[in-house]
XYZ file of C-alpha atoms in Angstrom:
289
model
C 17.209 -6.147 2.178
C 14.497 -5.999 -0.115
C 12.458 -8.695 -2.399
C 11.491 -7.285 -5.241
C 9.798 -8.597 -9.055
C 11.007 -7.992 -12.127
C 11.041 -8.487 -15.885
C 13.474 -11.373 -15.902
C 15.812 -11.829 -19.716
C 15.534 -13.012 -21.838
C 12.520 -15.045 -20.751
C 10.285 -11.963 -20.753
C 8.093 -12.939 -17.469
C 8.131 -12.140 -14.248
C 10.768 -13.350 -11.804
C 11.967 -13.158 -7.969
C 14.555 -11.834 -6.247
C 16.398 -10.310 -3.201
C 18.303 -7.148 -3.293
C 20.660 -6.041 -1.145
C 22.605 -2.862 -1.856
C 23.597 -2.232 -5.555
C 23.137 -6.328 -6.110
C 20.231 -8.853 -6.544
C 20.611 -12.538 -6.162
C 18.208 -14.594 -8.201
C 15.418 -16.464 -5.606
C 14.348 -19.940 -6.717
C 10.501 -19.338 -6.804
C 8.191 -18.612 -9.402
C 6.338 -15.721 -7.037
C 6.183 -13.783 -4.307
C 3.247 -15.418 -3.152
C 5.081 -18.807 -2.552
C 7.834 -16.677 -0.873
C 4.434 -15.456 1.517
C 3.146 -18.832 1.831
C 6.499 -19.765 4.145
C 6.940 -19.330 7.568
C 9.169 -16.341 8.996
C 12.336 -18.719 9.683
C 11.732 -21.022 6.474
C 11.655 -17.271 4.743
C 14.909 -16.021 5.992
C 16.459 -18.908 5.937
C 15.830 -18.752 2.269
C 16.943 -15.511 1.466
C 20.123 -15.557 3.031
C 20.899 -18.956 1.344
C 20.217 -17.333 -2.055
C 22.448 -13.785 -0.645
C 25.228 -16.526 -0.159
C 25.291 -19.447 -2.437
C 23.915 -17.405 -5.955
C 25.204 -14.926 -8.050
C 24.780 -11.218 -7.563
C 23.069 -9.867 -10.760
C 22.642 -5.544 -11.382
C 19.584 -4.337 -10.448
C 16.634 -4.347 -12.989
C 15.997 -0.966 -14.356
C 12.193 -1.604 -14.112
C 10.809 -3.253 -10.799
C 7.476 -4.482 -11.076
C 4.623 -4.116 -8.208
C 6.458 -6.447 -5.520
C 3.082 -9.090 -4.755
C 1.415 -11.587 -7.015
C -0.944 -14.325 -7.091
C -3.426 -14.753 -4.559
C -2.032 -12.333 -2.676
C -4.826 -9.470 -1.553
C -4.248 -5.791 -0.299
C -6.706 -5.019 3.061
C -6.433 -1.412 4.408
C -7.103 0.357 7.313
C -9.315 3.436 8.493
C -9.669 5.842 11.003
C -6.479 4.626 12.895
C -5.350 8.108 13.307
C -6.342 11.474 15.040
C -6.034 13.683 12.242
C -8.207 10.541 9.631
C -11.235 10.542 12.252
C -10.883 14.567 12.084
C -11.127 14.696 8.695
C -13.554 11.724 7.774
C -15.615 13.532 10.344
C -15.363 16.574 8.682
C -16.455 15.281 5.260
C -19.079 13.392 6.337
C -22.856 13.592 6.445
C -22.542 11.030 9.411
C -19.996 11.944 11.761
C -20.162 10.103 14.488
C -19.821 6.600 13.426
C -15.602 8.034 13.037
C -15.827 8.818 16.071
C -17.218 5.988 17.655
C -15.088 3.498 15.218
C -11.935 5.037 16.421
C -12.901 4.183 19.972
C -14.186 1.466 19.578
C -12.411 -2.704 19.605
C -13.069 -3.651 16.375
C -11.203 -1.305 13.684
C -11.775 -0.743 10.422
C -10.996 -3.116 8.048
C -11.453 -3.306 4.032
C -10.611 -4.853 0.902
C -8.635 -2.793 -1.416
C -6.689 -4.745 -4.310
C -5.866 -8.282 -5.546
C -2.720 -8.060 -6.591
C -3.375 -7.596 -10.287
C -4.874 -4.417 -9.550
C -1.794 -3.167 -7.740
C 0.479 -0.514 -9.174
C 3.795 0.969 -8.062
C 6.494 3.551 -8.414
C 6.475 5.176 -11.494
C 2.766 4.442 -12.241
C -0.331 6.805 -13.142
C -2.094 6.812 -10.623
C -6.388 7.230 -10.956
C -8.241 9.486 -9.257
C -12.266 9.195 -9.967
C -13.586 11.482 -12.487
C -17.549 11.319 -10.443
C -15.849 12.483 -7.419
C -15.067 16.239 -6.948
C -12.490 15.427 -4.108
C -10.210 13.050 -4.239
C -6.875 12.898 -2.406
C -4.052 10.391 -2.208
C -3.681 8.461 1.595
C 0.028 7.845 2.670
C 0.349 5.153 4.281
C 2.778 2.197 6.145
C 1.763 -1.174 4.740
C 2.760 -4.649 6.495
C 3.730 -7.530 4.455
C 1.992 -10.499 6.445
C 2.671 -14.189 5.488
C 0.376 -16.700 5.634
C 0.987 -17.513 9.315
C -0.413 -14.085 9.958
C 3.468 -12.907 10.975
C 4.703 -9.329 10.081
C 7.570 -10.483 7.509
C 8.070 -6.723 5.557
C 6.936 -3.210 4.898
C 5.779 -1.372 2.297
C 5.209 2.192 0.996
C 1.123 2.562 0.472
C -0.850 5.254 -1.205
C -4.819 4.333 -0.687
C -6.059 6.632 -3.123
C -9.767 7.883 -1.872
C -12.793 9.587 -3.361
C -13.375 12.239 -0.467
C -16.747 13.081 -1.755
C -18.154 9.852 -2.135
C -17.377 8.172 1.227
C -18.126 11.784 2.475
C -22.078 11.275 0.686
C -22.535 8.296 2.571
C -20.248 6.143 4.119
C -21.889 2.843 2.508
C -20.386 4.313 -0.474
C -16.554 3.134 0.639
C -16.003 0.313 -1.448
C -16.874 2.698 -4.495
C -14.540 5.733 -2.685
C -11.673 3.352 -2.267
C -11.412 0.579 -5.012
C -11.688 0.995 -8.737
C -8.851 0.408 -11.176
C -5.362 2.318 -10.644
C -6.095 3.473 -7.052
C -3.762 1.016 -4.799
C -0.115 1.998 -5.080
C 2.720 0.195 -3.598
C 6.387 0.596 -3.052
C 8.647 -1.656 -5.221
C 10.269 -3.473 -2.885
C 9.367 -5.416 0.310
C 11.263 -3.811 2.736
C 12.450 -7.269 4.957
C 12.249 -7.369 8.531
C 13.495 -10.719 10.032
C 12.041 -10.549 13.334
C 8.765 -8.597 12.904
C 9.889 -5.315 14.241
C 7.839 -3.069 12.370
C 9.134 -0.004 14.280
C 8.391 3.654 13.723
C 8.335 5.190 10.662
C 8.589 9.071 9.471
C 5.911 9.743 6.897
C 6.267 12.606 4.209
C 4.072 12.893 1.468
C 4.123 16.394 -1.234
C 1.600 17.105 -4.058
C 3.817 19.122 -6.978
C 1.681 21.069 -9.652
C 3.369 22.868 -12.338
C 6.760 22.834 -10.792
C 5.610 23.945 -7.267
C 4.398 22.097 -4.147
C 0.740 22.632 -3.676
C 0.668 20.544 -0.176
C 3.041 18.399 2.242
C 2.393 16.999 5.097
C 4.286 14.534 7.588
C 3.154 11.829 10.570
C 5.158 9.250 11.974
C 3.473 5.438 12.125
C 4.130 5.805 16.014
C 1.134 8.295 16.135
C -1.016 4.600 15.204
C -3.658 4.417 17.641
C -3.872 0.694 17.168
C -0.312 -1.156 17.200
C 0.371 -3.320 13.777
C -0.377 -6.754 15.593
C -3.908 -5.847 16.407
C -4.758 -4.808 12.864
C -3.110 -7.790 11.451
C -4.654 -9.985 14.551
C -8.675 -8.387 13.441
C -7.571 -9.383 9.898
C -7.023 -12.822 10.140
C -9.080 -13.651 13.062
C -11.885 -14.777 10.186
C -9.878 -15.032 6.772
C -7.063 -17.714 5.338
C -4.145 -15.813 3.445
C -2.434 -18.630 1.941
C -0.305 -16.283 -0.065
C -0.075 -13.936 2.685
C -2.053 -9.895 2.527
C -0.444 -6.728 2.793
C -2.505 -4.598 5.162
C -2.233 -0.792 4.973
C -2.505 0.990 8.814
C -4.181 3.750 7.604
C -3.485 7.298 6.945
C -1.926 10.338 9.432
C -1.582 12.876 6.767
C -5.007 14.282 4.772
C -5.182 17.847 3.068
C -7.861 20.558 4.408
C -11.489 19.553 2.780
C -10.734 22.549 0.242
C -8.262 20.966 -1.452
C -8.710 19.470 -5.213
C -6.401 17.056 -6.223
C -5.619 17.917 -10.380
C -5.222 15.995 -13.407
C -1.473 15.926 -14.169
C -0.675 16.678 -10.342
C 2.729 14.350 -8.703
C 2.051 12.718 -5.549
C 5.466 11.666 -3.862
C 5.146 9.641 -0.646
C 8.292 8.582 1.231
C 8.615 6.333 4.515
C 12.194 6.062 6.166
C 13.561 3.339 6.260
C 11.073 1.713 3.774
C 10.508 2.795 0.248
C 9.071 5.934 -2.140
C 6.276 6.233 -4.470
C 6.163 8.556 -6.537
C 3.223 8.700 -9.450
C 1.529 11.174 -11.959
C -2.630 11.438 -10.890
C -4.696 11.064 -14.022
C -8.715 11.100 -13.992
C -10.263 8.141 -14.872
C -12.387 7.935 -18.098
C -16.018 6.247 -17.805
C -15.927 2.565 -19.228
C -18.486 1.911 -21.121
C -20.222 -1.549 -21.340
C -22.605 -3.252 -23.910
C -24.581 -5.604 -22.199
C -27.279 -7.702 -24.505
């Protein structure tokens, strides 16, 4: 069971639903972020009134990035082996991986407000002042405004390897920037909060051939999904609810140079697949008086 967004017709805006199978039923909100703002059991109670009392529709042949509103994406860093390897690798300051992986307070940033969000099927940005960029697969939790695990996502937290690698004060600018938070398009529904474990795959194509793959299962987290969420929202109101990527398990050797025109496909069982053409962002330029 998955919500998802779409291009509702003939009213040409945006509209809610629930898909299960080949079907969608209808949901009577205006957004996902009202659907976020419930309460697990108001939630589900919700959905499965609308899977039994409405309609079953075909599914939409263009979803639309599944969050809304005043909903915000948060990531993770450093929550696995093979991230603190490789951040430590890249970096000018290697240690403070080290001791942040250790350490009782994780990492914890602001990626995306939900405008900024872009899914399946989307270019995808990679910096054009970085000379290493890579895409980050990773298992995003859909958290409500209660701070409960309601769904899961498909994440790719694209990353300017160079940048962060500089100096790690230079994060925000590695991480956010337009184009660079990808989503699955559907919320992947879990009624109870079992977020489970997860096999990870990601593969770079390039001219018709693979250039890298790698795989990591979401049990290989070194801090469970309650914690992160728990360090989230110990100091922050979501009233529309956050979706909070864990982080990544799967990051190429230091050599490798992601390309204009390269495919990044990133699948999680049991949750969703991304799959998005990487295009290098053009300067903006600005005319201030």
């Amino acid at each position: 069971m998955k919500i998802v967004r779409y291009e509702s017709v003939p009213a040409n805006e945006p509209a809610v639903g629930v898909v299960v199978g080949d079907a969608m039923y209808p949901l009577p909100v205006t957004s996902v972020g009202v659907l976020l703002a419930l309460g697990r059991a108001e939630l589900n109670a919700l959905l499965a009134n609308a899977i039994a009392g409405t309609p079953a529709e075909p599914l939409p042949s263009r979803l639309l990035p599944p969050i809304d509103g005043r909903t915000e994406v948060w990531a993770s860093g450093v929550t696995y082996t093979r991230s603190r390897t490789a951040r430590m690798e890249e970096s000018q300051d290697a240690d403070i991986y080290d001791r942040v992986y250790n350490a009782a307070r994780p990492e914890l940033f602001f990626k995306a407000p939900s405008w900024r969000v872009i899914t399946d099927g989307d270019d995808v940005w990679q910096r054009n002042d970085s000379a290493l960029n890579v895409p980050e697969p990773e298992l995003a939790l859909v958290v409500n405004a209660d701070a409960e695990i309601v769904g899961l996502l498909a994440a790719n937290d694209m990353s300017s390897r160079s940048i962060e690698g500089e100096n790690p004060l230079y994060l925000p600018q590695a991480k956010v920037y337009d184009r660079s938070c990808v989503i699955s398009n559907g919320i992947v529904v879990i009624p109870g909060g079992e977020v489970g474990s997860h096999e990870i795959v990601l593969r770079i194509d390039r001219g018709g051939g693979t250039v890298f793959s790698g795989t990591a299962n979401s049990s290989q987290l070194h801090r469970t999904p309650e914690s992160l969420v728990a360090d989230l929202y110990s100091q922050l109101e979501f009233p529309e609810g956050a979706v909070l990527s864990t982080g990544t398990g799967i990051v190429p050797d230091l050599e490798f140079v992601l390309e204009d025109g390269d495919v990044v496909v990133i699948d999680i069982e049991g949750v969703g697949s991304i799959r998005n053409v990487v295009r290098t962002a053009t300067p903006k330029t600005r005319a201030f008086a």
